[in-house]
mmCIF file of C-alpha atoms in Angstrom:
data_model
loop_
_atom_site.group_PDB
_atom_site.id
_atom_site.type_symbol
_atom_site.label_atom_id
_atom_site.label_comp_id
_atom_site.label_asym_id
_atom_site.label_seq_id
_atom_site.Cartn_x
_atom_site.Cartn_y
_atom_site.Cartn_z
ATOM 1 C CA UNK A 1 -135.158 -74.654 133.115
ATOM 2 C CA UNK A 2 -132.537 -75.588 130.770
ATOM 3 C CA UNK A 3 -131.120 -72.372 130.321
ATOM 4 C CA UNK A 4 -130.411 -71.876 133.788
ATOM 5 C CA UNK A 5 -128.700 -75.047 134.344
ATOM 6 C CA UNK A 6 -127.049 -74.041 131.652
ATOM 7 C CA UNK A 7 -126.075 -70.568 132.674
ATOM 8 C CA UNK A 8 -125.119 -71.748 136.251
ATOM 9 C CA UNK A 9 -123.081 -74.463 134.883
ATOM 10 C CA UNK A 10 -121.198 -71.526 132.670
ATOM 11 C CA UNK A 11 -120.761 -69.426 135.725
ATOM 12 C CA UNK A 12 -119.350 -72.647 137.966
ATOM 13 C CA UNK A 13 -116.827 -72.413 135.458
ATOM 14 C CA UNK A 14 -115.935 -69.314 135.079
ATOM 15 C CA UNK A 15 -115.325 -68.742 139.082
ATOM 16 C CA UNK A 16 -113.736 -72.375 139.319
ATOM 17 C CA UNK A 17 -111.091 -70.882 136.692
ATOM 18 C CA UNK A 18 -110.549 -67.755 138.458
ATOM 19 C CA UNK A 19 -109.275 -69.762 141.579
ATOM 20 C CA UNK A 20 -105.338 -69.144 141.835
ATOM 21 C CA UNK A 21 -104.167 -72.238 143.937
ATOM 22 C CA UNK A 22 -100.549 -71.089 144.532
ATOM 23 C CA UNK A 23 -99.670 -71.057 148.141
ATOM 24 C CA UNK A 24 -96.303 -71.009 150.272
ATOM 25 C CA UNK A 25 -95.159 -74.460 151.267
ATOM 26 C CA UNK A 26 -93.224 -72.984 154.401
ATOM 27 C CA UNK A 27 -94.299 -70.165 156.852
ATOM 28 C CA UNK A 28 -90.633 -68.732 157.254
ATOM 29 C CA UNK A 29 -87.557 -69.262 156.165
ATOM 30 C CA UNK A 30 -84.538 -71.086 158.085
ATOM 31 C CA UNK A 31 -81.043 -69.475 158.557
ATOM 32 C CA UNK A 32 -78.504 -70.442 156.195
ATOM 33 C CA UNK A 33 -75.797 -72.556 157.162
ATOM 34 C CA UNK A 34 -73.332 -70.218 157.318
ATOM 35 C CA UNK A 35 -73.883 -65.952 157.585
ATOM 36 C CA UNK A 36 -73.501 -64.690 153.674
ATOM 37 C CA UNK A 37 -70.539 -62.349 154.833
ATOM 38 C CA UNK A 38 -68.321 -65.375 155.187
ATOM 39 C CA UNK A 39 -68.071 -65.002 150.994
ATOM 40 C CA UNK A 40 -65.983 -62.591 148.913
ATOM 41 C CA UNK A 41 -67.592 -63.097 146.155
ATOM 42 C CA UNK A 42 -71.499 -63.711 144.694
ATOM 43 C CA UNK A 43 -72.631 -64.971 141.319
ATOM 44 C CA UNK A 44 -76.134 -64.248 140.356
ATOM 45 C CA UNK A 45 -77.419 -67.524 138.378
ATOM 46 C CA UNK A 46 -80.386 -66.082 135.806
ATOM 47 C CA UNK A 47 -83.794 -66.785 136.451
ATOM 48 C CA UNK A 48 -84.958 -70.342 135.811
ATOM 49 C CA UNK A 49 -88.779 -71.911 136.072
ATOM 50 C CA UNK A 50 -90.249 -75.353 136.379
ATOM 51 C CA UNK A 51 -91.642 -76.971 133.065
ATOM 52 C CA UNK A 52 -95.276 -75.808 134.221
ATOM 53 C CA UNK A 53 -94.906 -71.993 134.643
ATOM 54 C CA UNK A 54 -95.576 -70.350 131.325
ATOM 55 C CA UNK A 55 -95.990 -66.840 131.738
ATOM 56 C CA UNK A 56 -92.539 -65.714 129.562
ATOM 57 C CA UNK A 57 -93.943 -61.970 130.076
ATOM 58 C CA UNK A 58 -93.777 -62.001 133.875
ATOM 59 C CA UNK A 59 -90.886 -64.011 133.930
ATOM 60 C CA UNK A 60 -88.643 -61.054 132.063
ATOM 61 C CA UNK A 61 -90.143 -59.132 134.510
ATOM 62 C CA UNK A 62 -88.802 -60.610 137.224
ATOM 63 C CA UNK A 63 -85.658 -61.497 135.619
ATOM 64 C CA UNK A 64 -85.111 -57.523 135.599
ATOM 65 C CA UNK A 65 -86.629 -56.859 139.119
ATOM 66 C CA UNK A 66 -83.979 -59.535 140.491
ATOM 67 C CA UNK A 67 -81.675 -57.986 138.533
ATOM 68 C CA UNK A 68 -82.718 -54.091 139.674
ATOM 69 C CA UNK A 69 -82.636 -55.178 143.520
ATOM 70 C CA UNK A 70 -79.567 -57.516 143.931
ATOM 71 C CA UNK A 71 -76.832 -56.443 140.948
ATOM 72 C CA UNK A 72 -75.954 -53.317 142.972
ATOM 73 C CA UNK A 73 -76.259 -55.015 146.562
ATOM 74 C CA UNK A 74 -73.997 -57.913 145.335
ATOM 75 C CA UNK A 75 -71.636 -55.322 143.595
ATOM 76 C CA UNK A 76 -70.785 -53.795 146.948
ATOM 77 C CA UNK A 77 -71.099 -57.120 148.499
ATOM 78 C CA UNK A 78 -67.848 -58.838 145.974
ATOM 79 C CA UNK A 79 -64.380 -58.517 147.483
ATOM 80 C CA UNK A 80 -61.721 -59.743 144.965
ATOM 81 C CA UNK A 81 -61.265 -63.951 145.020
ATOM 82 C CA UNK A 82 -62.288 -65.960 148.223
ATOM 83 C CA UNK A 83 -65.071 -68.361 148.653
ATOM 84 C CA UNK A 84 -67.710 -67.518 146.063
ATOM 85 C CA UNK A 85 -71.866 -67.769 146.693
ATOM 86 C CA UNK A 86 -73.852 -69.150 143.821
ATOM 87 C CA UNK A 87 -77.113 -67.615 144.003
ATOM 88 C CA UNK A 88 -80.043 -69.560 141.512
ATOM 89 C CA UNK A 89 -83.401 -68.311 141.642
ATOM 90 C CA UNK A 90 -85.984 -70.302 140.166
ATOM 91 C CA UNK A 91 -90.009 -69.580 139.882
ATOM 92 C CA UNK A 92 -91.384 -72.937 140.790
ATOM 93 C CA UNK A 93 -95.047 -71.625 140.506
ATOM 94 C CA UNK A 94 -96.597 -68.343 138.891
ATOM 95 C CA UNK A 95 -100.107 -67.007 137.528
ATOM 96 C CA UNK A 96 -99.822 -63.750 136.306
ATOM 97 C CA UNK A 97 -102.818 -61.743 135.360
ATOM 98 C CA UNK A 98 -101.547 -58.671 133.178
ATOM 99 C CA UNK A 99 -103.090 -55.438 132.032
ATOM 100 C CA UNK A 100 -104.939 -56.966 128.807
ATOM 101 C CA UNK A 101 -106.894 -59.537 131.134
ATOM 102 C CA UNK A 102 -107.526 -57.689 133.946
ATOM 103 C CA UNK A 103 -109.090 -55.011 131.209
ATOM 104 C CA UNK A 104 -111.255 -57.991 129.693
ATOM 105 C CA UNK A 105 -112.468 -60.037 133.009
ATOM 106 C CA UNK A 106 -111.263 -57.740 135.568
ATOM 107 C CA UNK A 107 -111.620 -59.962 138.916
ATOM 108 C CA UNK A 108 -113.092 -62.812 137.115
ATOM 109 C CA UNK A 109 -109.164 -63.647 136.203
ATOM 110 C CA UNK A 110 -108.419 -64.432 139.448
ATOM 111 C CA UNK A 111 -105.736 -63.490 141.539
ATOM 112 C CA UNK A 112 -101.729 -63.419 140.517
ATOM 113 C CA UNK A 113 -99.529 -65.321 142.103
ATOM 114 C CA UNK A 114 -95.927 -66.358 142.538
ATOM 115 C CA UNK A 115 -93.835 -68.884 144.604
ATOM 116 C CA UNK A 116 -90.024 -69.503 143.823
ATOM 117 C CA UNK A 117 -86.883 -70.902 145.745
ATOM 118 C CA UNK A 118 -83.521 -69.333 145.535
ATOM 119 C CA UNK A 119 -80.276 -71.840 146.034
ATOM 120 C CA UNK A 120 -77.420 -70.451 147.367
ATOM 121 C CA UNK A 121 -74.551 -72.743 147.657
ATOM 122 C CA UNK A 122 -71.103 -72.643 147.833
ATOM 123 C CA UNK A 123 -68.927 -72.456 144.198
ATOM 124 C CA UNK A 124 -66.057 -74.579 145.284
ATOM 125 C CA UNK A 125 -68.009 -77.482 147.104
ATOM 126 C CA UNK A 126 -71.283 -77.498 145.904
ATOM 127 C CA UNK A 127 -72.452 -77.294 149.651
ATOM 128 C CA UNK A 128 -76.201 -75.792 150.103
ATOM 129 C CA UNK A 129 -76.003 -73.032 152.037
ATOM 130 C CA UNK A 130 -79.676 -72.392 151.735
ATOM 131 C CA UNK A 131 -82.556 -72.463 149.610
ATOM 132 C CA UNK A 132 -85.032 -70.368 151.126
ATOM 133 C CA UNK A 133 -88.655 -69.807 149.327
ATOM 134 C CA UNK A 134 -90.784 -66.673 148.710
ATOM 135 C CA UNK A 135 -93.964 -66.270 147.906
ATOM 136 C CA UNK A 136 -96.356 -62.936 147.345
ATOM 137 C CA UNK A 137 -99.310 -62.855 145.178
ATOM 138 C CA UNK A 138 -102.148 -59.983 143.653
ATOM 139 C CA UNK A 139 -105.440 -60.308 145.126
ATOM 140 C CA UNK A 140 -107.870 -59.957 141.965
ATOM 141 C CA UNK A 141 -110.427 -57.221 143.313
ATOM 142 C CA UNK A 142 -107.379 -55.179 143.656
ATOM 143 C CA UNK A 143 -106.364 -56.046 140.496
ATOM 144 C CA UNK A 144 -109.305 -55.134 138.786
ATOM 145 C CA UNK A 145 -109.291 -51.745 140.218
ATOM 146 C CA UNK A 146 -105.540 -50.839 138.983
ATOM 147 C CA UNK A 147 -106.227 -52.256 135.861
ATOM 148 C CA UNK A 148 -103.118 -54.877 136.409
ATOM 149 C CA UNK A 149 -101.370 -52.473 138.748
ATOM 150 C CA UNK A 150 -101.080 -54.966 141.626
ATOM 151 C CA UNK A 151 -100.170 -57.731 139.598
ATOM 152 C CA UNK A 152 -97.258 -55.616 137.847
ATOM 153 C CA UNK A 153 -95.928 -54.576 142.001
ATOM 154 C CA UNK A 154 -96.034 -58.330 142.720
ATOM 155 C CA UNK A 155 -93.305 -59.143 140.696
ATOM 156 C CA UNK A 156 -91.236 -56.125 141.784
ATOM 157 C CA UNK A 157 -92.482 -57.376 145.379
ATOM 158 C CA UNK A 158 -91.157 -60.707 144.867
ATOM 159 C CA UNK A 159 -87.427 -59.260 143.549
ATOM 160 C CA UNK A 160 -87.627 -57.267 147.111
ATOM 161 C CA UNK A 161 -88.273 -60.132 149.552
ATOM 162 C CA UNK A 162 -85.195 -62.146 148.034
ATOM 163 C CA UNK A 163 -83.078 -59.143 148.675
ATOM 164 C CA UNK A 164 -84.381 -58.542 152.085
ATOM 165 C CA UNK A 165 -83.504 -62.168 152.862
ATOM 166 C CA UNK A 166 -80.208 -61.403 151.684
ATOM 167 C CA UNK A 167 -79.987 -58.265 153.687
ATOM 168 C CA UNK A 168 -81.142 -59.875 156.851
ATOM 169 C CA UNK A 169 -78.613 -62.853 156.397
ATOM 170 C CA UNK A 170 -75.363 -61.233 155.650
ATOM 171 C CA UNK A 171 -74.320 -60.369 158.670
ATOM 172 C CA UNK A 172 -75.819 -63.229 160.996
ATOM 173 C CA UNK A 173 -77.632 -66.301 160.115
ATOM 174 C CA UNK A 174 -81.476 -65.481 160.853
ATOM 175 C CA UNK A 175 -83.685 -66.566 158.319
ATOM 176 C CA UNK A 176 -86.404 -64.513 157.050
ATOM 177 C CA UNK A 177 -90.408 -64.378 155.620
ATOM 178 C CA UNK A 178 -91.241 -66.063 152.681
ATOM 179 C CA UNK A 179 -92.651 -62.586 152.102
ATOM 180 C CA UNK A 180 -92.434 -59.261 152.981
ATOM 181 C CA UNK A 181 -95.975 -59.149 154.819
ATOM 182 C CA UNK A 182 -94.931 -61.647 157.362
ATOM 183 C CA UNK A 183 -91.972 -59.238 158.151
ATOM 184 C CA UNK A 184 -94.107 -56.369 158.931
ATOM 185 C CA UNK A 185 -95.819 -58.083 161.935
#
């Protein structure tokens, strides 16, 4: 009887620690204050995370998604002086599962997940012109199956929904998804 008190107990905690508790906060994102076209120029702030995230891994990976996805759009986006965007991203939540623990527990690691806000304000005032949130996450069966796969595209997923905010915001205020899947329905 004792042992399988014991081995329920162990398997309570097990699946209690595979639970990934990161959600979105909002269920869209609001227009900026002002459409992003009104700037010449945009500054690119690097990636910064609140004292609890500690995944260092996934955040270099994101750093260089961000980077892959928005240094070429804001390239063609910067006109020479004018008012100038400041655009800080910062991960305010993140579990990542990667390749070695997906291997070991496979879905038992739970699911990946990442929320972060990006400011945008204005360089000259300091006025917030937005600071919209995205969110996408890994479901851990899938994981499991690609062997980290799904947990790698979330971070290149997360890189993408910034820039489509971007995208959908330079022309016309609009707002956008806090992730791409809202934007498909």
């Amino acid at each position: 009887m004792r042992l399988q008190w014991t081995l329920l107990a162990a398997t309570l905690v097990c699946v209690s620690g595979c639970v990934t508790n990161i959600k979105p906060t909002v269920s869209g994102n609001p227009p900026p204050t002002r459409a992003l076209n009104e700037f010449e120029s945009f500054e690119l702030k690097r990636l910064t995370k609140d004292d609890a995230v500690a995944e260092p891994e996934a955040m270099v990976k994101i750093q260089q998604n961000l980077d892959h996805k928005l240094d070429p759009l804001l390239a063609r986006w910067n006109k020479a002086g004018g008012d100038t965007l400041v655009i800080e991203p910062r991960v305010r939540e993140l579990k990542f599962v990667g390749g070695g623990g997906r291997f070991i527990a496979g879905s038992l690691a739970g699911s990946s997940a990442v929320r972060m806000t990006v400011r945008m304000s204005d360089k000259a005032t300091g006025e917030l012109i937005a600071e919209p949130e995205f969110f996408q996450r890994a479901a851990a069966m899938g994981g499991a199956y690609s062997f980290g796969g799904t947990d790698n595209a979330m971070l290149v997923r997360i890189g993408s929904v910034v820039e489509e905010y971007l995208r959908r915001n330079y022309d016309s205020a609009v707002g956008g998804p806090t992730g791409l899947e809202s934007a498909e329905k």
